[in-house]
Short mmCIF file of C-alpha atoms in Angstrom, two decimals:
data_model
loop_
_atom_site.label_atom_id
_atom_site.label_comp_id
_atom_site.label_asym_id
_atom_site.label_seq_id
_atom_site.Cartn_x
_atom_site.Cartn_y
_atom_site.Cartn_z
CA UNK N 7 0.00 0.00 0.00
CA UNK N 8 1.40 3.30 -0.62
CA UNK N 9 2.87 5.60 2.24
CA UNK N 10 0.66 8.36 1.52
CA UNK N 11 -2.75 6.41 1.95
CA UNK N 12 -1.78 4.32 5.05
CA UNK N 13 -3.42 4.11 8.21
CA UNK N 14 -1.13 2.09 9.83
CA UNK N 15 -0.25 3.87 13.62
CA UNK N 16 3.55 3.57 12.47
CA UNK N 17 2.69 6.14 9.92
CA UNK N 18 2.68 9.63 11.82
CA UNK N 19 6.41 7.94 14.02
CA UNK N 20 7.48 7.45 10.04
CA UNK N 21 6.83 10.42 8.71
CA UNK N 22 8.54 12.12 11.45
CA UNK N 23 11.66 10.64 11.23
CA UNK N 24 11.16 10.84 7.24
CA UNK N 25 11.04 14.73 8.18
CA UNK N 26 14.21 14.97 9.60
CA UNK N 27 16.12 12.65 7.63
CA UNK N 28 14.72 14.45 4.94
CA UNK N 29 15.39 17.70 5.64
CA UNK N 30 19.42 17.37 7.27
CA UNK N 31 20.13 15.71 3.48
CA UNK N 32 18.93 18.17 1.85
CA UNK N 33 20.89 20.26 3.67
CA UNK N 34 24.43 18.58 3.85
CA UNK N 35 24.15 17.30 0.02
CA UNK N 36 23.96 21.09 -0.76
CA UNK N 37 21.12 20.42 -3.04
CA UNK N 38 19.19 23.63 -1.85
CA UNK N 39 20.44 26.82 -0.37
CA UNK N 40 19.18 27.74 3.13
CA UNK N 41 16.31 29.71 2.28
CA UNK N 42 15.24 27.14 0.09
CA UNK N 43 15.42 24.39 2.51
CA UNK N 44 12.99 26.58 4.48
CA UNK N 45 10.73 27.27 1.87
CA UNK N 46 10.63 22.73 1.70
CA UNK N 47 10.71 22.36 5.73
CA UNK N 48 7.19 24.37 5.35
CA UNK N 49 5.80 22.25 2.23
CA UNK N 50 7.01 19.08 4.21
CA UNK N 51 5.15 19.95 7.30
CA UNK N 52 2.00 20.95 5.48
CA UNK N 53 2.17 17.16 3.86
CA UNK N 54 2.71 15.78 7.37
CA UNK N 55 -0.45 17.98 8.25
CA UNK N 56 -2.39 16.27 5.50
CA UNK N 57 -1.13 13.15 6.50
CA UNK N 58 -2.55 13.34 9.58
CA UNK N 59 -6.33 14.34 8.30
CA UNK N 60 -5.89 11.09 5.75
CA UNK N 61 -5.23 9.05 8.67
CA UNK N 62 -8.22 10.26 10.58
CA UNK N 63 -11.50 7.65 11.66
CA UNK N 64 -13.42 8.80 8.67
CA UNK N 65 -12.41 8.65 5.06
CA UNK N 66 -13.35 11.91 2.86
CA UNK N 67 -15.52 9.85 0.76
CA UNK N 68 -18.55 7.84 1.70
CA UNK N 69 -18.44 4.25 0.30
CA UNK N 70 -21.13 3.91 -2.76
CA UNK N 71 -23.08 0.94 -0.75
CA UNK N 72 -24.12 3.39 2.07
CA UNK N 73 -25.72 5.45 -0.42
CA UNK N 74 -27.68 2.39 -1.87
CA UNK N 75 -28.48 1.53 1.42
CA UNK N 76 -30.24 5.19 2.10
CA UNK N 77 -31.99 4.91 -1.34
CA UNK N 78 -33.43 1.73 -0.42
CA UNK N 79 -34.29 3.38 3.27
CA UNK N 80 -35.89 6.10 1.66
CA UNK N 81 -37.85 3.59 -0.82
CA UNK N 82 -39.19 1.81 2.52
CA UNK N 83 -40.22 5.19 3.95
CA UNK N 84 -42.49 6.07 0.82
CA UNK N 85 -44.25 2.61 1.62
CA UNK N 86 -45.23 3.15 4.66
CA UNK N 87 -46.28 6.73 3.82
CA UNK N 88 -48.21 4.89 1.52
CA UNK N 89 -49.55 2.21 3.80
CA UNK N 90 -50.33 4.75 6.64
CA UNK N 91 -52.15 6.84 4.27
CA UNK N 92 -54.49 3.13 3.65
CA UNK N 93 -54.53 2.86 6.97
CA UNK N 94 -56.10 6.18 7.94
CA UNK N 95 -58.22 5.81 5.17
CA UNK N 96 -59.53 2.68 6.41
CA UNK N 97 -60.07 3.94 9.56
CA UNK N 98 -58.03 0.93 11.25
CA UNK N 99 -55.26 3.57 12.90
CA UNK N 100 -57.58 2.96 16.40
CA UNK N 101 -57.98 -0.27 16.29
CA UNK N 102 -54.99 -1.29 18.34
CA UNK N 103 -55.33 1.02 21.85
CA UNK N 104 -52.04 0.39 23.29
CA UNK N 105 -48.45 0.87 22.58
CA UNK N 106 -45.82 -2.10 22.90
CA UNK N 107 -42.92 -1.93 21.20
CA UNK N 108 -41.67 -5.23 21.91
CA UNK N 109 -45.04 -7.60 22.77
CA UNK N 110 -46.98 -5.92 20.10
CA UNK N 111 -44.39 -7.29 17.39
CA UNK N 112 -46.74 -10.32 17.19
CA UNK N 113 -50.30 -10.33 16.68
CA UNK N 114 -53.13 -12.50 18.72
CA UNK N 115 -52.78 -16.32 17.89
CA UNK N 116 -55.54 -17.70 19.67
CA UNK N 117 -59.41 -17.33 20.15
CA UNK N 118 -58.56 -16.41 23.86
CA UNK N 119 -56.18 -12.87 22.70
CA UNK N 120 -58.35 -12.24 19.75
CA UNK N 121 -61.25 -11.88 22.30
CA UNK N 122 -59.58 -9.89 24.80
CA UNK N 123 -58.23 -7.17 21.66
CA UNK N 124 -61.40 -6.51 20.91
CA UNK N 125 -62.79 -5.87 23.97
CA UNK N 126 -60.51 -2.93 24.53
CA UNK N 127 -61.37 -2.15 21.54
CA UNK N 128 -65.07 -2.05 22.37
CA UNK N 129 -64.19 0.26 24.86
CA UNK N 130 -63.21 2.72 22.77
CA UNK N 131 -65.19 5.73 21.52
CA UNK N 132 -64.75 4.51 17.85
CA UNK N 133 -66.50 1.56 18.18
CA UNK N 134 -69.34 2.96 20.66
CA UNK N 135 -69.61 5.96 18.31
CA UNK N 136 -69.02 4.87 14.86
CA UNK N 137 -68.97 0.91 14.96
CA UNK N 138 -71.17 -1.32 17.90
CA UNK N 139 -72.38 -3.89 15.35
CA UNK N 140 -68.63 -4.69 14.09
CA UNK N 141 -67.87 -8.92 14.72
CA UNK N 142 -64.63 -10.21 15.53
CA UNK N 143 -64.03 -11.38 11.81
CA UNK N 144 -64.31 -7.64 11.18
CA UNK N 145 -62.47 -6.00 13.61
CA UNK N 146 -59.58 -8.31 12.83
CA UNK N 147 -59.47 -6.64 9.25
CA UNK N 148 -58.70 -3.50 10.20
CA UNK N 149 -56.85 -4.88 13.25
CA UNK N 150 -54.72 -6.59 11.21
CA UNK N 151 -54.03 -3.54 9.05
CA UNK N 152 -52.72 -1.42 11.89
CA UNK N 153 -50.91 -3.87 13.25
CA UNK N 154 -48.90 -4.30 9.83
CA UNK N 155 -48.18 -0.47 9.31
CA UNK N 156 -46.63 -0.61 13.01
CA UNK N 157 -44.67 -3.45 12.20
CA UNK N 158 -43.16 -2.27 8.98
CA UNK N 159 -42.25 0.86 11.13
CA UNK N 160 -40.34 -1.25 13.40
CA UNK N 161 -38.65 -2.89 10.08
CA UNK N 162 -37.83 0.86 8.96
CA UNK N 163 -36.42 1.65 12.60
CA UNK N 164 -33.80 -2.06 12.47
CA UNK N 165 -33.20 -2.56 8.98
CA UNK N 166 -31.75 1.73 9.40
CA UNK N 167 -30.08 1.44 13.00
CA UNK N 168 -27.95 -2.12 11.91
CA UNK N 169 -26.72 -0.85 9.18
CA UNK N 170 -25.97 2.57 10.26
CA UNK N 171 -24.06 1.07 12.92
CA UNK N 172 -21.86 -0.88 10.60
CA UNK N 173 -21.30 1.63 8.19
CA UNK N 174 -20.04 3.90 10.62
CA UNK N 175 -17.73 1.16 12.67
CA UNK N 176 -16.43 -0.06 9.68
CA UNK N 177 -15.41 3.92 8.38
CA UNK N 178 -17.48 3.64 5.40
CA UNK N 179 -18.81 6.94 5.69
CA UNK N 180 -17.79 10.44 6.09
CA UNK N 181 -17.43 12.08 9.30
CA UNK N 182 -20.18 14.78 7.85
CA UNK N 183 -22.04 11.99 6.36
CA UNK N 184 -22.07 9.89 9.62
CA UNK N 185 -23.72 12.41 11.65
CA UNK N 186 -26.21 12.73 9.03
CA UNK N 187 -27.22 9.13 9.51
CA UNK N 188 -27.35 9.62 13.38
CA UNK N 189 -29.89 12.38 13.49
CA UNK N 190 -32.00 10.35 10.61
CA UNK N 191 -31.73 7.68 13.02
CA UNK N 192 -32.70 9.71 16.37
CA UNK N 193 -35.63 11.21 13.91
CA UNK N 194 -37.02 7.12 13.07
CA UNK N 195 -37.09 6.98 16.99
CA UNK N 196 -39.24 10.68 17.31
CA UNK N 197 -41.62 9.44 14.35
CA UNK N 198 -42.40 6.15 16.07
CA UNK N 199 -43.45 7.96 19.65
CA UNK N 200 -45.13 10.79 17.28
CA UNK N 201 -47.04 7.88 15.67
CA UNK N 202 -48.49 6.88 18.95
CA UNK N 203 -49.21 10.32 20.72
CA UNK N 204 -51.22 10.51 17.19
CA UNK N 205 -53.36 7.51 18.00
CA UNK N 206 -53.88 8.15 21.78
CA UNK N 207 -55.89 11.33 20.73
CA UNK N 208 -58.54 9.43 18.98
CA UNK N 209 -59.05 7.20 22.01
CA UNK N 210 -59.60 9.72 24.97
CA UNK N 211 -63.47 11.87 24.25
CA UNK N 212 -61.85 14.75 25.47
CA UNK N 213 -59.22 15.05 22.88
CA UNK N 214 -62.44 15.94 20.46
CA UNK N 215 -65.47 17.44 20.73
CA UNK N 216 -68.24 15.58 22.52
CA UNK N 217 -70.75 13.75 20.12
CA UNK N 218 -68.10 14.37 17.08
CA UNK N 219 -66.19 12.01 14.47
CA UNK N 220 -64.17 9.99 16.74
CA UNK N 221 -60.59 10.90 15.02
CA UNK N 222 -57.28 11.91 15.28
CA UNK N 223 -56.23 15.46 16.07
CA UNK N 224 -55.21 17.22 13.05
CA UNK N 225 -52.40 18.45 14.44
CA UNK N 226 -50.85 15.26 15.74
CA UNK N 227 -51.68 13.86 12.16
CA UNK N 228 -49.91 16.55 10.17
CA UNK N 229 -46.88 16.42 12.69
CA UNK N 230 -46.69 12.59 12.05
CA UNK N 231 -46.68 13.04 8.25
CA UNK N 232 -44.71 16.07 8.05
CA UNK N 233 -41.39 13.99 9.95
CA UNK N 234 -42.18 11.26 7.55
CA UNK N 235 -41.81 13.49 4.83
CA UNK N 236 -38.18 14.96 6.64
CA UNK N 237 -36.92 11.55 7.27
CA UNK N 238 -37.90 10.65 3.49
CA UNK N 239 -36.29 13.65 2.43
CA UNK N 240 -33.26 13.36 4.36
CA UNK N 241 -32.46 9.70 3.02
CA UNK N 242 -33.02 10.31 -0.44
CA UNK N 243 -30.71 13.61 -0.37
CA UNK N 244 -28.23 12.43 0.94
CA UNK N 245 -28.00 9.20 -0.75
CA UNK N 246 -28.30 10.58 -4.38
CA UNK N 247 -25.51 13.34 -2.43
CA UNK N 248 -23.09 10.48 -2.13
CA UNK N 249 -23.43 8.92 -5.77
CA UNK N 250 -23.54 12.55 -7.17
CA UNK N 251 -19.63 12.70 -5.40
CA UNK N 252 -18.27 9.93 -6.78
CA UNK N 253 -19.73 10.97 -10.40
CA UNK N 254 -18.22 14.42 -9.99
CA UNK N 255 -14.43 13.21 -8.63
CA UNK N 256 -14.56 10.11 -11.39
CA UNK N 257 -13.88 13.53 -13.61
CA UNK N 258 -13.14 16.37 -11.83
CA UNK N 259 -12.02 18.64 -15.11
CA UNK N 260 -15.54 17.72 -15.77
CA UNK N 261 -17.01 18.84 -12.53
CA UNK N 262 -14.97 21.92 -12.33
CA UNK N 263 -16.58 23.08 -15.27
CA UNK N 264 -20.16 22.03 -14.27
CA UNK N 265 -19.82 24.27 -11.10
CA UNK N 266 -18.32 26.94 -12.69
CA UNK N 267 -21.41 26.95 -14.94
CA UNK N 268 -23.91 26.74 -12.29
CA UNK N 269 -22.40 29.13 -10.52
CA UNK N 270 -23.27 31.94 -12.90
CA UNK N 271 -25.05 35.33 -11.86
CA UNK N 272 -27.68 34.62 -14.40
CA UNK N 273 -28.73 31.00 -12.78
CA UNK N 274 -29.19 32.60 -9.50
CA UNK N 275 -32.90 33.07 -9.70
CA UNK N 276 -33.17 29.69 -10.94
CA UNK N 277 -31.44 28.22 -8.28
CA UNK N 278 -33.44 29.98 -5.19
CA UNK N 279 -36.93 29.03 -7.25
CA UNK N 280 -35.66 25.28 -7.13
CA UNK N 281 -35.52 25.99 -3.26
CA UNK N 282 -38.58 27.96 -2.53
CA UNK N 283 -40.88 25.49 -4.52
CA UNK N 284 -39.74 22.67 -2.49
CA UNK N 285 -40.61 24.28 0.59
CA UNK N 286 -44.53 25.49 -1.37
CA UNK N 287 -44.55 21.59 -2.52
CA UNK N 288 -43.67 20.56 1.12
CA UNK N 289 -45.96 23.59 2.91
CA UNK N 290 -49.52 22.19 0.29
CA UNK N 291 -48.38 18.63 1.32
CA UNK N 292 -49.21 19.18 5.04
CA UNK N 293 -52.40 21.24 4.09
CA UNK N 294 -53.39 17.85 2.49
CA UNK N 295 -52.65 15.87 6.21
CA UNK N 296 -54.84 18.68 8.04
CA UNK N 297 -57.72 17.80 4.92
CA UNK N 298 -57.41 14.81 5.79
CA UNK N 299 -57.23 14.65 9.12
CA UNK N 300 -60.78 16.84 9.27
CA UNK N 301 -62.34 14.96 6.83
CA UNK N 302 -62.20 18.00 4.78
CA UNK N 303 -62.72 16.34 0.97
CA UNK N 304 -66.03 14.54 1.91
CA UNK N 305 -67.45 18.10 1.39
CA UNK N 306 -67.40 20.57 -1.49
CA UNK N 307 -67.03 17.80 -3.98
CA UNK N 308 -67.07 19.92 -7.65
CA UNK N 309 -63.96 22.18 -8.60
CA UNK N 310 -63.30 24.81 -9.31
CA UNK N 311 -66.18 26.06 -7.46
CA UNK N 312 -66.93 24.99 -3.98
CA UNK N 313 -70.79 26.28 -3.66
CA UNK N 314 -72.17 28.76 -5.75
CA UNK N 315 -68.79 30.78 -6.26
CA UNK N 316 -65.55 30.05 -6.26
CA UNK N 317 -65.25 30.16 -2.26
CA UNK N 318 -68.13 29.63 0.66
CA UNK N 319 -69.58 32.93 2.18
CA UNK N 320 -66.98 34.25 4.78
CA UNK N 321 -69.47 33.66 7.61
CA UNK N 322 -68.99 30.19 7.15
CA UNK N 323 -65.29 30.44 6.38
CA UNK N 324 -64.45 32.47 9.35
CA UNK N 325 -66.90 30.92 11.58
CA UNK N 326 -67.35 32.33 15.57
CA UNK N 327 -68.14 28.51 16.53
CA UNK N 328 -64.30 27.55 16.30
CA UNK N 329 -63.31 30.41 18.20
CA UNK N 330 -62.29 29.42 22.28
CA UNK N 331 -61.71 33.31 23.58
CA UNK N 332 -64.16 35.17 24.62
CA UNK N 333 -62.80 38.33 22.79
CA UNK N 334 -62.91 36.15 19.24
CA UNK N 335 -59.13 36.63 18.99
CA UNK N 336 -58.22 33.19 17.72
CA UNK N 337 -60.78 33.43 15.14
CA UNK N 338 -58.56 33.98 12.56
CA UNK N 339 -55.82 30.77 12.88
CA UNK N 340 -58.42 28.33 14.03
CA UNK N 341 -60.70 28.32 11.06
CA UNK N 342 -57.81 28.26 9.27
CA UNK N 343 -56.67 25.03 11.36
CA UNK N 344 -59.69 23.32 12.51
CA UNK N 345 -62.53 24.40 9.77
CA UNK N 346 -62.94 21.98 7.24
CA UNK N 347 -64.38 24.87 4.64
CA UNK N 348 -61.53 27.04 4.79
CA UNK N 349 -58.80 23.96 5.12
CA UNK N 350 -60.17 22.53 1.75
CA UNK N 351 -60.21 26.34 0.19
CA UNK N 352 -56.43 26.85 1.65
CA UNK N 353 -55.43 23.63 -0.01
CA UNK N 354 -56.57 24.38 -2.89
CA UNK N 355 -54.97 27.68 -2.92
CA UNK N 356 -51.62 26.18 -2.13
CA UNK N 357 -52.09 23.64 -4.84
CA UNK N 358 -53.16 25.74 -7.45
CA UNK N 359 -49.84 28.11 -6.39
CA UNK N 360 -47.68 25.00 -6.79
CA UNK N 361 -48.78 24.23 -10.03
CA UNK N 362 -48.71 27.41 -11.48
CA UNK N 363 -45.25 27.89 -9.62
CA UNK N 364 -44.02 25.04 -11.05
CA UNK N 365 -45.67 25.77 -14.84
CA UNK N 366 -43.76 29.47 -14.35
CA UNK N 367 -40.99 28.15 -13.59
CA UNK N 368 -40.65 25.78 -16.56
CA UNK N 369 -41.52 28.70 -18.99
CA UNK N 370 -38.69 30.50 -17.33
CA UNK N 371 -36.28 27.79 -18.60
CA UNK N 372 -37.52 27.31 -22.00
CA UNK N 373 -37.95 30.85 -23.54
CA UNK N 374 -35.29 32.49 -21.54
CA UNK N 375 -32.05 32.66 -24.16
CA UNK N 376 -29.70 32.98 -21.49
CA UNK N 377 -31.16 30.18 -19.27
CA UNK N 378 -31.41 27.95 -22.83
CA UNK N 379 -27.90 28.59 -23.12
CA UNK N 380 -26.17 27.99 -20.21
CA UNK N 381 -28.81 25.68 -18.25
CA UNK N 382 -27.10 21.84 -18.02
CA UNK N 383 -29.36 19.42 -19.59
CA UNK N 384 -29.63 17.50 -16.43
CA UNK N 385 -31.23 20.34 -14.84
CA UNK N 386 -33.61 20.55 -18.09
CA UNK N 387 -34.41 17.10 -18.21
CA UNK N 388 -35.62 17.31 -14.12
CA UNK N 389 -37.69 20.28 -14.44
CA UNK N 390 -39.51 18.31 -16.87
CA UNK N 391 -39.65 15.77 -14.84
CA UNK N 392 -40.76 18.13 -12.12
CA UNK N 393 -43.69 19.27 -14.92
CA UNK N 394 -45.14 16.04 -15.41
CA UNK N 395 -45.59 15.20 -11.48
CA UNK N 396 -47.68 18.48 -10.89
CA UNK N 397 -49.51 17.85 -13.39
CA UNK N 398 -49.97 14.10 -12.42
CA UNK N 399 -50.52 15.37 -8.96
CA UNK N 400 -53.37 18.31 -9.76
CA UNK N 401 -55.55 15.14 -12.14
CA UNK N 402 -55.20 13.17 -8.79
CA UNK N 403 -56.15 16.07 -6.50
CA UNK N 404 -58.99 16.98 -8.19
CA UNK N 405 -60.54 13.40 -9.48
CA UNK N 406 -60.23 12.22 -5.70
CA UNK N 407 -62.32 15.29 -4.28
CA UNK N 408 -65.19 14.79 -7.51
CA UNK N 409 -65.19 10.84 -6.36
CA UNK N 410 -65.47 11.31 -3.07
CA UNK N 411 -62.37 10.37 -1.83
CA UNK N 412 -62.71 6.71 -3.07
CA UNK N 413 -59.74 4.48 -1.75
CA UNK N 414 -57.45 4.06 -4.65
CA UNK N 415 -57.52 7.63 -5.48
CA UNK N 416 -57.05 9.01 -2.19
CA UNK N 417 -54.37 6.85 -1.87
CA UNK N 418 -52.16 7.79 -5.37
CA UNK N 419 -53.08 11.18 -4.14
CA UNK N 420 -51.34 10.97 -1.12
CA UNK N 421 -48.39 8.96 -2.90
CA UNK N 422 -47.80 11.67 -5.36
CA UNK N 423 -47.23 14.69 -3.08
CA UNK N 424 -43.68 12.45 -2.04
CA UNK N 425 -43.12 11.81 -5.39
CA UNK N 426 -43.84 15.71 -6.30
CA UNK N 427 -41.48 16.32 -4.11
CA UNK N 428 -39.14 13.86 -4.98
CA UNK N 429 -38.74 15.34 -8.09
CA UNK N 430 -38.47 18.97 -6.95
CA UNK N 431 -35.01 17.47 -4.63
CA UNK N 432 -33.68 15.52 -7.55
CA UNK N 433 -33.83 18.90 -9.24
CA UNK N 434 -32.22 20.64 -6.48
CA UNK N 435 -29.50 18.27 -6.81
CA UNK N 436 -28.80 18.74 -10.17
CA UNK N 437 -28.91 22.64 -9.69
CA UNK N 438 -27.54 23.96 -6.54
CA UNK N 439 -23.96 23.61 -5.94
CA UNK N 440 -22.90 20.74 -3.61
CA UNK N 441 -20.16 22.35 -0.73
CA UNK N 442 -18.56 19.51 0.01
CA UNK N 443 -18.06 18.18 -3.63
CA UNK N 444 -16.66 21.41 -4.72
CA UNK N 445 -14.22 20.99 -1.68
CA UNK N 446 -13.46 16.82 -2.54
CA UNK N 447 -13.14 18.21 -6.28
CA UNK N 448 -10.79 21.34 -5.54
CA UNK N 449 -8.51 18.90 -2.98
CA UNK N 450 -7.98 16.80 -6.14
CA UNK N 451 -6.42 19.35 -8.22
CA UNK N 452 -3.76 19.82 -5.21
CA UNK N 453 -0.35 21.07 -7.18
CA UNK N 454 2.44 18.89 -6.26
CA UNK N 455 5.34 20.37 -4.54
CA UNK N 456 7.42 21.98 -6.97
CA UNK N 457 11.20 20.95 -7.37
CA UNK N 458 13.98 22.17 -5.69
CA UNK N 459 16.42 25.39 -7.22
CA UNK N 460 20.02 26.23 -6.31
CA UNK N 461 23.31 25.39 -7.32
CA UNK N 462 22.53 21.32 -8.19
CA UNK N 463 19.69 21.59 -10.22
CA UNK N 464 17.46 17.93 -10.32
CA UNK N 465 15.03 17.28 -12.33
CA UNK N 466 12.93 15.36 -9.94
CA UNK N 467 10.13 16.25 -6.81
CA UNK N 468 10.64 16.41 -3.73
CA UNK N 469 7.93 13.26 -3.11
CA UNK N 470 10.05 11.17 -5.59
CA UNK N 471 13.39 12.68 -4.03
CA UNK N 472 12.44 11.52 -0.90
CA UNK N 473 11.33 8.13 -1.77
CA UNK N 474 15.01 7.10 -2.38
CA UNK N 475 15.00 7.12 1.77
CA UNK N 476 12.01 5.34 2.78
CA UNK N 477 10.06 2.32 1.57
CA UNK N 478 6.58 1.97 1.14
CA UNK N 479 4.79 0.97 4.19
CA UNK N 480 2.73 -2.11 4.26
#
């Protein structure tokens, strides 16, 4: 193995003495002058200095498998989006009224445990609201589908921690990179106890209002999907993050250029609209989770018109019933939070800003010259990716609220909000600069130390010079 790549603990004792051997032949050979030899005691110490960051716990480059494993992390996460979003829908997230992490891995396997789940059950204000003719053979359906979206959580939660534990013990990922994976890890943890302070509001009356929907608070709901989103987010980033580095160092001539380009004064704009829509994409998202945690699409069902204009009458939309002050002061924020009327009308204003956010934007990039000039194709070829989402996304919207909010609709609704965004990341990857690959890139270009002058002109570095005095270590 060569010297310079080593990790061996004999390397730093090495290079020391390499130093001073080094430096006192340099000296008596008369190869250099004394100001020279200065000028090479101060490149020699800043290679020592590098030396020592090469030999550090972490490499600078995250190994190409830890990426594939957050891809496939990420892939799990949109599942059980997916699945929770069924779930919900099915209105089996109550059916199991207690939280056990370890017993509840396995579900009832005789007569004697179905019976006694479904008598808590029973006790519930679901069932003594919504369901007190439901059998056995039915609660088990949507017992069973509870219990499966809790179990593939716990799958999410091992099949991250494992590997992120060997990964990091076995220095296959950057230092950067590895506290990355602990705080996605520390967030899994915060998303399972969010997932159960979400259910325990639906089974207490007084989390609701008395005679109501037995349901989830909105809040809790939104809060659950919204760190499901972030944990999404933060896997797939950072995974397509790692290939993108070793893509850009495999050429780095290449990459040079490619920042250089993106880096232009007239892509600015470009770049900050890539930014601002994934936060509007992200923002109509969790407008969708407080629809749906009101109920909000069973009502209203035409478009574009939601009555007999375009919006309800503002009596209804700023209604005094959902105000708790006596002076009407939260009027304002809790219609906009807790009235199905104006959460439906907000979504659909955030929705109708995305699109035509995202429709802007794509006109921006194809009859702008200068952005037709200088825009990569990559970056072309994901904003029309990011084009055929929306629309993909707005059909979906507005077919679920005209059916009713049928299953299969509701649920490839709810699917393509992650995939909207999805594609709005992908194109942030392709268009803002990445730091720390423009740092990897730029440490690759490092200029060798330059050869010695004085009175015995050679004709060879000092590296190679200095390799006459030391072997390679092993």
């Amino acid at each position: 193995m060569c010297r310079h790549t080593c990790k061996s603990p004999r390397t730093s004792q090495q290079s020391k003495r390499l130093f001073a051997t080094s430096v006192t032949r340099l000296s008596s050979d008369g190869l250099m002058p004394g100001p020279q030899v200065a000028s090479q005691i101060g490149n020699i110490s800043r290679s020592l200095q590098s030396s020592k960051k090469e030999a550090s716990f972490f490499p600078e480059l995250s190994d190409k498998s830890v990426a594939y494993w957050l891809l496939g992390s990420a892939a799990s996460v949109f599942g059980i989006v997916v699945f929770g979003g069924l779930t919900r829908l099915t209105e089996s997230g109550l059916s199991i009224t207690e939280w056990r992490p370890v017993t509840g891995s396995l579900p009832p396997r005789n007569d004697q445990d179905w019976a006694a789940e479904f008598t808590k059950y029973r006790s519930s204000p679901e069932f003594k609201l919504l369901n007190p003719h439901m059998t056995l053979d039915e609660f088990k359906s949507i017992y069973y589908m509870e219990w499966g979206h809790r179990i593939w959580g716990r799958v999410v939660g091992i099949s991250f921690l494992l590997p992120a534990a060997y990964f990091i013990a076995r220095r296959k990922v950057s230092a950067p990179m590895a506290a990355k994976i602990v705080g996605i890890a520390g967030f899994i943890g915060f998303q399972g106890f969010l997932g159960w302070w979400m259910v325990k509001s639906g089974l207490k009356d007084d989390l609701f209002a008395p005679g109501s929907h037995p349901r989830v608070s909105q809040y809790r709901l939104t809060a659950h999907l919204g760190t499901a989103f972030l944990c999404y987010t933060a896997m797939l980033w950072n995974g397509l993050s790692i290939l993108r580095e070793h893509k850009l160092l495999a050429d780095p001539r290449a990459a040079m250029k490619l920042f250089e380009r993106l880096k232009r004064p007239e892509l600015r704009v470009f770049r900050a609209s890539v930014g601002a829509l994934a936060g509007l994409v992200f923002c109509t998202a969790m407008s969708g989770g407080l629809v749906a945690g009101l109920d909000a699409g069973l009502i209203y069902n035409e478009f574009p018109y939601m009555g007999s204009g375009l919006t309800p009458p503002k009596s209804e939309l700023f209604s005094d019933f959902y105000s708790h002050t006596p002076d009407k002061s939260d009027i304002w924020w809790r219609n906009a939070l807790e009235n199905p009327s104006l959460v439906q009308l907000d979504h659909r204003i955030l929705a109708t800003t995305t699109f035509t956010s995202v429709m802007a934007l794509w006109a921006y990039t194809k009859f702008s010259p200068t952005l037709r000039t200088i825009l990569p194709a990559a970056c072309k070829r994901g904003m029309h990716g990011v084009v055929g989402f929306v629309g993909l996304q707005v059909a979906l919207g507005i077919t679920t609220l005209l059916y009713l909010v049928p299953l299969p609709l509701a649920s490839a609704h709810q699917a393509g909000s992650l995939a909207l965004l999805s594609s709005v990341i992908i194109l942030g990857g392709r268009t803002w600069v990445p730091r720390r690959a423009t740092k990897l890139v730029s440490q690759s270009f490092a200029k060798p130390i330059p050869a010695p002058t004085g009175p015995r002109m050679w004709n060879q570095t000092l590296d190679h010079r200095l390799g006459k005095y030391t072997s390679p270590v092993s």
